[in-house]
Amino acid sequence: MTEKKVYTFEDLRNIISKLRSPEGCSWDRVQTHASLCPCMIEEAYEAVDGIRILTESGQTGALKEELGDVLLQVLFHCQIAEENQEFTLEEVIDQVSAKMVHRHPHVFPDEHGELIPKEQVDWEALKKEEKPVCTPEEEIDAIPHSLPALIRTAKVLKKMERYYGTGKDFEESAACAESLLCAFVDRKDERDDQEELLGELLLSIVNLGRKKGLNSEQALIRALERCIRYFS
């Protein structure tokens, strides 16, 4: 009996390269960074669901498979980039490694062999050192627009509080949310106006969750799952 081959990281790189070659797959050959965007998003979500399955059941199969699909997407983009002479996989690895070392000066010593105490680390300052100086507006706009709405909202609100002081007071934010809820319940005018008011209400609720250190996206997902289980 032939022993089953155990594929390596380099094998996977070669497989993707072969698929992109003239002798490869017609679908794989025509893909671009842009055309693969839906795949990247879908695979990331499926990997997160694999974590849910592992947490709830202890079964590792789904997470292992989905992490493989995420890795495939990363290597696929790197292959396309190398073909276009944009960047290489090695450059991607080098950049993320350098970033992790730079952002953890309490773990990785500097050139003098010294560590910075964790309580003295300024995380925001470290992040800014890695990118060109930009205005608050540019920094806010740089938050990925493709993020789920609740996640992006929380990130934007955090930046707005940092730079403009908005949403800083919890009691004031709670009063605003309560006022918006009452107005939404009573509003009977045009649909567009009701939608705008609903958006403001959701934004204020996300801010309340953020002020309490809660993840609104996770809170809503878990509430939805409880609702589904209740009626199933």
PDB file of C-alpha atoms in Angstrom:
ATOM      1  CA  MET A   1       0.000   0.000   0.000  1.00  0.00           C
ATOM      2  CA  THR A   2       1.358   3.414  -0.968  1.00  0.00           C
ATOM      3  CA  GLU A   3       1.957   5.659   2.020  1.00  0.00           C
ATOM      4  CA  LYS A   4      -0.265   8.738   2.025  1.00  0.00           C
ATOM      5  CA  LYS A   5       1.649  11.889   1.172  1.00  0.00           C
ATOM      6  CA  VAL A   6       1.838  14.561   3.852  1.00  0.00           C
ATOM      7  CA  TYR A   7       1.842  17.918   2.104  1.00  0.00           C
ATOM      8  CA  THR A   8       4.072  20.724   3.334  1.00  0.00           C
ATOM      9  CA  PHE A   9       3.857  24.504   3.228  1.00  0.00           C
ATOM     10  CA  GLU A  10       6.105  24.553   0.169  1.00  0.00           C
ATOM     11  CA  ASP A  11       3.912  21.914  -1.487  1.00  0.00           C
ATOM     12  CA  LEU A  12       0.919  24.224  -1.070  1.00  0.00           C
ATOM     13  CA  ARG A  13       2.820  27.149  -2.591  1.00  0.00           C
ATOM     14  CA  ASN A  14       3.762  24.972  -5.560  1.00  0.00           C
ATOM     15  CA  ILE A  15       0.180  23.744  -5.962  1.00  0.00           C
ATOM     16  CA  ILE A  16      -1.121  27.325  -6.157  1.00  0.00           C
ATOM     17  CA  SER A  17       1.642  28.280  -8.579  1.00  0.00           C
ATOM     18  CA  LYS A  18       0.713  25.301 -10.771  1.00  0.00           C
ATOM     19  CA  LEU A  19      -2.975  26.229 -10.702  1.00  0.00           C
ATOM     20  CA  ARG A  20      -2.074  29.735 -11.903  1.00  0.00           C
ATOM     21  CA  SER A  21       0.191  28.464 -14.687  1.00  0.00           C
ATOM     22  CA  PRO A  22      -0.841  28.021 -18.343  1.00  0.00           C
ATOM     23  CA  GLU A  23      -1.137  24.285 -17.625  1.00  0.00           C
ATOM     24  CA  GLY A  24      -3.291  24.914 -14.541  1.00  0.00           C
ATOM     25  CA  CYS A  25      -6.951  25.725 -13.914  1.00  0.00           C
ATOM     26  CA  SER A  26      -8.797  28.205 -16.123  1.00  0.00           C
ATOM     27  CA  TRP A  27     -10.732  29.611 -13.133  1.00  0.00           C
ATOM     28  CA  ASP A  28      -7.647  30.089 -10.952  1.00  0.00           C
ATOM     29  CA  ARG A  29      -5.689  31.745 -13.760  1.00  0.00           C
ATOM     30  CA  VAL A  30      -8.152  34.616 -14.231  1.00  0.00           C
ATOM     31  CA  GLN A  31      -8.547  35.529 -10.560  1.00  0.00           C
ATOM     32  CA  THR A  32      -7.360  38.913  -9.276  1.00  0.00           C
ATOM     33  CA  HIS A  33      -7.018  40.532  -5.857  1.00  0.00           C
ATOM     34  CA  ALA A  34     -10.394  42.177  -6.395  1.00  0.00           C
ATOM     35  CA  SER A  35     -12.215  39.098  -7.673  1.00  0.00           C
ATOM     36  CA  LEU A  36     -11.091  37.109  -4.624  1.00  0.00           C
ATOM     37  CA  CYS A  37     -12.450  39.631  -2.087  1.00  0.00           C
ATOM     38  CA  PRO A  38     -15.738  37.729  -1.531  1.00  0.00           C
ATOM     39  CA  CYS A  39     -13.771  34.502  -1.001  1.00  0.00           C
ATOM     40  CA  MET A  40     -11.502  36.094   1.592  1.00  0.00           C
ATOM     41  CA  ILE A  41     -14.468  37.460   3.551  1.00  0.00           C
ATOM     42  CA  GLU A  42     -16.400  34.189   3.339  1.00  0.00           C
ATOM     43  CA  GLU A  43     -13.459  32.055   4.433  1.00  0.00           C
ATOM     44  CA  ALA A  44     -12.703  34.345   7.377  1.00  0.00           C
ATOM     45  CA  TYR A  45     -16.305  34.087   8.570  1.00  0.00           C
ATOM     46  CA  GLU A  46     -16.273  30.311   8.147  1.00  0.00           C
ATOM     47  CA  ALA A  47     -13.081  30.113  10.222  1.00  0.00           C
ATOM     48  CA  VAL A  48     -14.793  32.079  12.987  1.00  0.00           C
ATOM     49  CA  ASP A  49     -17.685  29.635  12.811  1.00  0.00           C
ATOM     50  CA  GLY A  50     -15.154  26.828  13.132  1.00  0.00           C
ATOM     51  CA  ILE A  51     -14.083  28.399  16.417  1.00  0.00           C
ATOM     52  CA  ARG A  52     -17.724  28.401  17.522  1.00  0.00           C
ATOM     53  CA  ILE A  53     -18.050  24.706  16.708  1.00  0.00           C
ATOM     54  CA  LEU A  54     -14.834  23.918  18.579  1.00  0.00           C
ATOM     55  CA  THR A  55     -15.982  25.907  21.611  1.00  0.00           C
ATOM     56  CA  GLU A  56     -19.428  24.324  21.699  1.00  0.00           C
ATOM     57  CA  SER A  57     -18.594  20.730  20.786  1.00  0.00           C
ATOM     58  CA  GLY A  58     -14.848  20.260  21.125  1.00  0.00           C
ATOM     59  CA  GLN A  59     -14.687  19.118  17.495  1.00  0.00           C
ATOM     60  CA  THR A  60     -11.598  20.460  15.718  1.00  0.00           C
ATOM     61  CA  GLY A  61     -12.301  19.376  12.141  1.00  0.00           C
ATOM     62  CA  ALA A  62     -14.204  22.456  11.002  1.00  0.00           C
ATOM     63  CA  LEU A  63     -11.654  24.937  12.355  1.00  0.00           C
ATOM     64  CA  LYS A  64      -8.735  22.993  10.883  1.00  0.00           C
ATOM     65  CA  GLU A  65     -10.397  22.934   7.465  1.00  0.00           C
ATOM     66  CA  GLU A  66     -11.408  26.591   7.496  1.00  0.00           C
ATOM     67  CA  LEU A  67      -7.992  27.800   8.665  1.00  0.00           C
ATOM     68  CA  GLY A  68      -6.599  25.919   5.670  1.00  0.00           C
ATOM     69  CA  ASP A  69      -8.984  27.809   3.404  1.00  0.00           C
ATOM     70  CA  VAL A  70      -7.893  31.135   4.943  1.00  0.00           C
ATOM     71  CA  LEU A  71      -4.254  30.179   4.417  1.00  0.00           C
ATOM     72  CA  LEU A  72      -5.078  29.282   0.829  1.00  0.00           C
ATOM     73  CA  GLN A  73      -6.487  32.768   0.286  1.00  0.00           C
ATOM     74  CA  VAL A  74      -3.369  34.402   1.748  1.00  0.00           C
ATOM     75  CA  LEU A  75      -1.052  32.361  -0.464  1.00  0.00           C
ATOM     76  CA  PHE A  76      -3.281  32.918  -3.496  1.00  0.00           C
ATOM     77  CA  HIS A  77      -3.010  36.689  -3.083  1.00  0.00           C
ATOM     78  CA  CYS A  78       0.750  36.419  -2.594  1.00  0.00           C
ATOM     79  CA  GLN A  79       1.056  34.342  -5.764  1.00  0.00           C
ATOM     80  CA  ILE A  80      -0.881  36.952  -7.738  1.00  0.00           C
ATOM     81  CA  ALA A  81       1.249  39.714  -6.212  1.00  0.00           C
ATOM     82  CA  GLU A  82       4.473  37.937  -7.137  1.00  0.00           C
ATOM     83  CA  GLU A  83       3.266  37.479 -10.716  1.00  0.00           C
ATOM     84  CA  ASN A  84       2.452  41.199 -10.869  1.00  0.00           C
ATOM     85  CA  GLN A  85       5.783  42.074  -9.211  1.00  0.00           C
ATOM     86  CA  GLU A  86       3.922  43.825  -6.401  1.00  0.00           C
ATOM     87  CA  PHE A  87       5.350  41.981  -3.384  1.00  0.00           C
ATOM     88  CA  THR A  88       6.369  38.497  -2.260  1.00  0.00           C
ATOM     89  CA  LEU A  89       5.234  36.095   0.438  1.00  0.00           C
ATOM     90  CA  GLU A  90       8.594  36.581   2.144  1.00  0.00           C
ATOM     91  CA  GLU A  91       7.956  40.328   2.318  1.00  0.00           C
ATOM     92  CA  VAL A  92       4.529  39.716   3.849  1.00  0.00           C
ATOM     93  CA  ILE A  93       6.050  37.433   6.492  1.00  0.00           C
ATOM     94  CA  ASP A  94       8.861  39.897   7.204  1.00  0.00           C
ATOM     95  CA  GLN A  95       6.465  42.825   7.580  1.00  0.00           C
ATOM     96  CA  VAL A  96       4.051  41.109   9.958  1.00  0.00           C
ATOM     97  CA  SER A  97       6.942  39.675  12.011  1.00  0.00           C
ATOM     98  CA  ALA A  98       8.519  43.120  12.359  1.00  0.00           C
ATOM     99  CA  LYS A  99       5.150  44.555  13.368  1.00  0.00           C
ATOM    100  CA  MET A 100       4.622  41.950  16.095  1.00  0.00           C
ATOM    101  CA  VAL A 101       8.091  42.548  17.534  1.00  0.00           C
ATOM    102  CA  HIS A 102       7.637  46.333  17.412  1.00  0.00           C
ATOM    103  CA  ARG A 103       4.229  46.228  19.106  1.00  0.00           C
ATOM    104  CA  HIS A 104       5.434  44.045  21.981  1.00  0.00           C
ATOM    105  CA  PRO A 105       8.458  45.830  23.496  1.00  0.00           C
ATOM    106  CA  HIS A 106       7.566  44.206  26.840  1.00  0.00           C
ATOM    107  CA  VAL A 107       8.216  40.786  25.258  1.00  0.00           C
ATOM    108  CA  PHE A 108      10.974  41.390  22.694  1.00  0.00           C
ATOM    109  CA  PRO A 109      14.034  43.343  23.892  1.00  0.00           C
ATOM    110  CA  ASP A 110      15.383  46.307  21.937  1.00  0.00           C
ATOM    111  CA  GLU A 111      18.847  46.542  20.372  1.00  0.00           C
ATOM    112  CA  HIS A 112      20.285  47.094  23.854  1.00  0.00           C
ATOM    113  CA  GLY A 113      18.617  43.954  25.207  1.00  0.00           C
ATOM    114  CA  GLU A 114      16.164  45.945  27.317  1.00  0.00           C
ATOM    115  CA  LEU A 115      12.433  45.387  27.807  1.00  0.00           C
ATOM    116  CA  ILE A 116       9.816  48.070  28.466  1.00  0.00           C
ATOM    117  CA  PRO A 117       7.448  47.321  31.378  1.00  0.00           C
ATOM    118  CA  LYS A 118       4.012  46.443  29.984  1.00  0.00           C
ATOM    119  CA  GLU A 119       2.281  49.215  31.933  1.00  0.00           C
ATOM    120  CA  GLN A 120       4.514  51.783  30.206  1.00  0.00           C
ATOM    121  CA  VAL A 121       3.751  50.647  26.652  1.00  0.00           C
ATOM    122  CA  ASP A 122       1.757  53.185  24.596  1.00  0.00           C
ATOM    123  CA  TRP A 123      -0.026  50.933  22.100  1.00  0.00           C
ATOM    124  CA  GLU A 124      -1.489  53.739  20.012  1.00  0.00           C
ATOM    125  CA  ALA A 125       1.893  55.467  19.733  1.00  0.00           C
ATOM    126  CA  LEU A 126       3.502  52.213  18.572  1.00  0.00           C
ATOM    127  CA  LYS A 127       0.892  51.773  15.853  1.00  0.00           C
ATOM    128  CA  LYS A 128       1.383  55.337  14.645  1.00  0.00           C
ATOM    129  CA  GLU A 129       5.129  54.800  14.342  1.00  0.00           C
ATOM    130  CA  GLU A 130       4.449  52.141  11.696  1.00  0.00           C
ATOM    131  CA  LYS A 131       2.460  54.396   9.380  1.00  0.00           C
ATOM    132  CA  PRO A 132       2.837  57.876   7.886  1.00  0.00           C
ATOM    133  CA  VAL A 133       1.447  60.730   9.926  1.00  0.00           C
ATOM    134  CA  CYS A 134      -2.139  61.432   8.906  1.00  0.00           C
ATOM    135  CA  THR A 135      -5.013  63.613  10.055  1.00  0.00           C
ATOM    136  CA  PRO A 136      -7.750  62.272  12.366  1.00  0.00           C
ATOM    137  CA  GLU A 137     -10.112  62.288   9.392  1.00  0.00           C
ATOM    138  CA  GLU A 138      -7.709  60.187   7.331  1.00  0.00           C
ATOM    139  CA  GLU A 139      -7.152  57.810  10.225  1.00  0.00           C
ATOM    140  CA  ILE A 140     -10.894  57.304  10.679  1.00  0.00           C
ATOM    141  CA  ASP A 141     -11.447  56.821   6.962  1.00  0.00           C
ATOM    142  CA  ALA A 142      -8.669  54.216   6.933  1.00  0.00           C
ATOM    143  CA  ILE A 143     -10.763  51.918   9.140  1.00  0.00           C
ATOM    144  CA  PRO A 144     -11.816  49.191   6.660  1.00  0.00           C
ATOM    145  CA  HIS A 145     -15.189  50.003   5.137  1.00  0.00           C
ATOM    146  CA  SER A 146     -15.842  46.307   4.508  1.00  0.00           C
ATOM    147  CA  LEU A 147     -15.942  45.465   8.228  1.00  0.00           C
ATOM    148  CA  PRO A 148     -19.311  44.366   9.634  1.00  0.00           C
ATOM    149  CA  ALA A 149     -21.263  47.507  10.487  1.00  0.00           C
ATOM    150  CA  LEU A 150     -21.238  47.051  14.268  1.00  0.00           C
ATOM    151  CA  ILE A 151     -17.480  46.394  14.381  1.00  0.00           C
ATOM    152  CA  ARG A 152     -16.662  49.348  12.135  1.00  0.00           C
ATOM    153  CA  THR A 153     -18.976  51.608  14.141  1.00  0.00           C
ATOM    154  CA  ALA A 154     -17.224  50.750  17.411  1.00  0.00           C
ATOM    155  CA  LYS A 155     -13.804  51.417  15.886  1.00  0.00           C
ATOM    156  CA  VAL A 156     -14.906  54.749  14.415  1.00  0.00           C
ATOM    157  CA  LEU A 157     -16.509  55.829  17.691  1.00  0.00           C
ATOM    158  CA  LYS A 158     -13.310  54.989  19.569  1.00  0.00           C
ATOM    159  CA  LYS A 159     -11.304  57.224  17.228  1.00  0.00           C
ATOM    160  CA  MET A 160     -13.912  60.004  17.419  1.00  0.00           C
ATOM    161  CA  GLU A 161     -13.794  59.965  21.201  1.00  0.00           C
ATOM    162  CA  ARG A 162      -9.982  60.068  21.091  1.00  0.00           C
ATOM    163  CA  TYR A 163      -9.803  63.037  18.721  1.00  0.00           C
ATOM    164  CA  TYR A 164     -13.067  64.925  19.232  1.00  0.00           C
ATOM    165  CA  GLY A 165     -14.236  63.873  22.688  1.00  0.00           C
ATOM    166  CA  THR A 166     -17.599  62.627  21.399  1.00  0.00           C
ATOM    167  CA  GLY A 167     -19.423  59.854  23.243  1.00  0.00           C
ATOM    168  CA  LYS A 168     -17.065  60.055  26.204  1.00  0.00           C
ATOM    169  CA  ASP A 169     -19.685  60.413  28.952  1.00  0.00           C
ATOM    170  CA  PHE A 170     -21.652  57.191  29.568  1.00  0.00           C
ATOM    171  CA  GLU A 171     -24.649  58.809  31.248  1.00  0.00           C
ATOM    172  CA  GLU A 172     -24.985  61.343  28.456  1.00  0.00           C
ATOM    173  CA  SER A 173     -24.756  58.549  25.868  1.00  0.00           C
ATOM    174  CA  ALA A 174     -27.408  56.530  27.720  1.00  0.00           C
ATOM    175  CA  ALA A 175     -29.773  59.525  27.785  1.00  0.00           C
ATOM    176  CA  CYS A 176     -29.209  60.018  24.052  1.00  0.00           C
ATOM    177  CA  ALA A 177     -30.011  56.357  23.331  1.00  0.00           C
ATOM    178  CA  GLU A 178     -33.163  56.530  25.439  1.00  0.00           C
ATOM    179  CA  SER A 179     -34.299  59.694  23.644  1.00  0.00           C
ATOM    180  CA  LEU A 180     -33.653  58.132  20.225  1.00  0.00           C
ATOM    181  CA  LEU A 181     -35.559  54.979  21.176  1.00  0.00           C
ATOM    182  CA  CYS A 182     -38.606  56.993  22.252  1.00  0.00           C
ATOM    183  CA  ALA A 183     -38.457  59.059  19.072  1.00  0.00           C
ATOM    184  CA  PHE A 184     -38.170  55.925  16.923  1.00  0.00           C
ATOM    185  CA  VAL A 185     -41.163  54.274  18.587  1.00  0.00           C
ATOM    186  CA  ASP A 186     -43.278  57.415  18.116  1.00  0.00           C
ATOM    187  CA  ARG A 187     -42.059  58.277  14.592  1.00  0.00           C
ATOM    188  CA  LYS A 188     -44.711  57.688  11.921  1.00  0.00           C
ATOM    189  CA  ASP A 189     -43.359  59.733   9.011  1.00  0.00           C
ATOM    190  CA  GLU A 190     -41.487  58.728   5.863  1.00  0.00           C
ATOM    191  CA  ARG A 191     -39.595  55.435   5.767  1.00  0.00           C
ATOM    192  CA  ASP A 192     -36.286  57.152   4.975  1.00  0.00           C
ATOM    193  CA  ASP A 193     -36.600  59.306   8.083  1.00  0.00           C
ATOM    194  CA  GLN A 194     -37.390  56.255  10.205  1.00  0.00           C
ATOM    195  CA  GLU A 195     -34.371  54.429   8.781  1.00  0.00           C
ATOM    196  CA  GLU A 196     -32.108  57.365   9.586  1.00  0.00           C
ATOM    197  CA  LEU A 197     -33.432  57.469  13.147  1.00  0.00           C
ATOM    198  CA  LEU A 198     -32.931  53.711  13.515  1.00  0.00           C
ATOM    199  CA  GLY A 199     -29.335  54.134  12.371  1.00  0.00           C
ATOM    200  CA  GLU A 200     -28.728  56.815  14.986  1.00  0.00           C
ATOM    201  CA  LEU A 201     -30.260  54.575  17.635  1.00  0.00           C
ATOM    202  CA  LEU A 202     -28.038  51.631  16.687  1.00  0.00           C
ATOM    203  CA  LEU A 203     -24.985  53.892  16.689  1.00  0.00           C
ATOM    204  CA  SER A 204     -25.778  55.113  20.200  1.00  0.00           C
ATOM    205  CA  ILE A 205     -26.301  51.548  21.460  1.00  0.00           C
ATOM    206  CA  VAL A 206     -22.945  50.462  20.016  1.00  0.00           C
ATOM    207  CA  ASN A 207     -21.337  53.364  21.852  1.00  0.00           C
ATOM    208  CA  LEU A 208     -22.924  52.266  25.139  1.00  0.00           C
ATOM    209  CA  GLY A 209     -21.573  48.759  24.633  1.00  0.00           C
ATOM    210  CA  ARG A 210     -18.156  50.148  23.755  1.00  0.00           C
ATOM    211  CA  LYS A 211     -18.078  52.240  26.929  1.00  0.00           C
ATOM    212  CA  LYS A 212     -18.731  49.080  28.939  1.00  0.00           C
ATOM    213  CA  GLY A 213     -15.994  47.201  27.104  1.00  0.00           C
ATOM    214  CA  LEU A 214     -18.465  44.965  25.259  1.00  0.00           C
ATOM    215  CA  ASN A 215     -18.306  43.767  21.640  1.00  0.00           C
ATOM    216  CA  SER A 216     -21.651  44.683  20.061  1.00  0.00           C
ATOM    217  CA  GLU A 217     -21.126  42.289  17.157  1.00  0.00           C
ATOM    218  CA  GLN A 218     -20.589  39.321  19.477  1.00  0.00           C
ATOM    219  CA  ALA A 219     -23.423  40.411  21.766  1.00  0.00           C
ATOM    220  CA  LEU A 220     -25.889  40.496  18.873  1.00  0.00           C
ATOM    221  CA  ILE A 221     -24.683  37.165  17.453  1.00  0.00           C
ATOM    222  CA  ARG A 222     -25.057  35.450  20.821  1.00  0.00           C
ATOM    223  CA  ALA A 223     -28.499  36.977  21.398  1.00  0.00           C
ATOM    224  CA  LEU A 224     -29.578  35.749  17.962  1.00  0.00           C
ATOM    225  CA  GLU A 225     -28.305  32.222  18.702  1.00  0.00           C
ATOM    226  CA  ARG A 226     -30.217  32.194  22.007  1.00  0.00           C
ATOM    227  CA  CYS A 227     -33.346  33.272  20.151  1.00  0.00           C
ATOM    228  CA  ILE A 228     -32.925  30.509  17.571  1.00  0.00           C
ATOM    229  CA  ARG A 229     -32.352  27.860  20.241  1.00  0.00           C
ATOM    230  CA  TYR A 230     -35.423  29.042  22.167  1.00  0.00           C
ATOM    231  CA  PHE A 231     -37.709  28.389  19.224  1.00  0.00           C
ATOM    232  CA  SER A 232     -36.018  25.246  17.940  1.00  0.00           C
TER     233      SER A 232
END
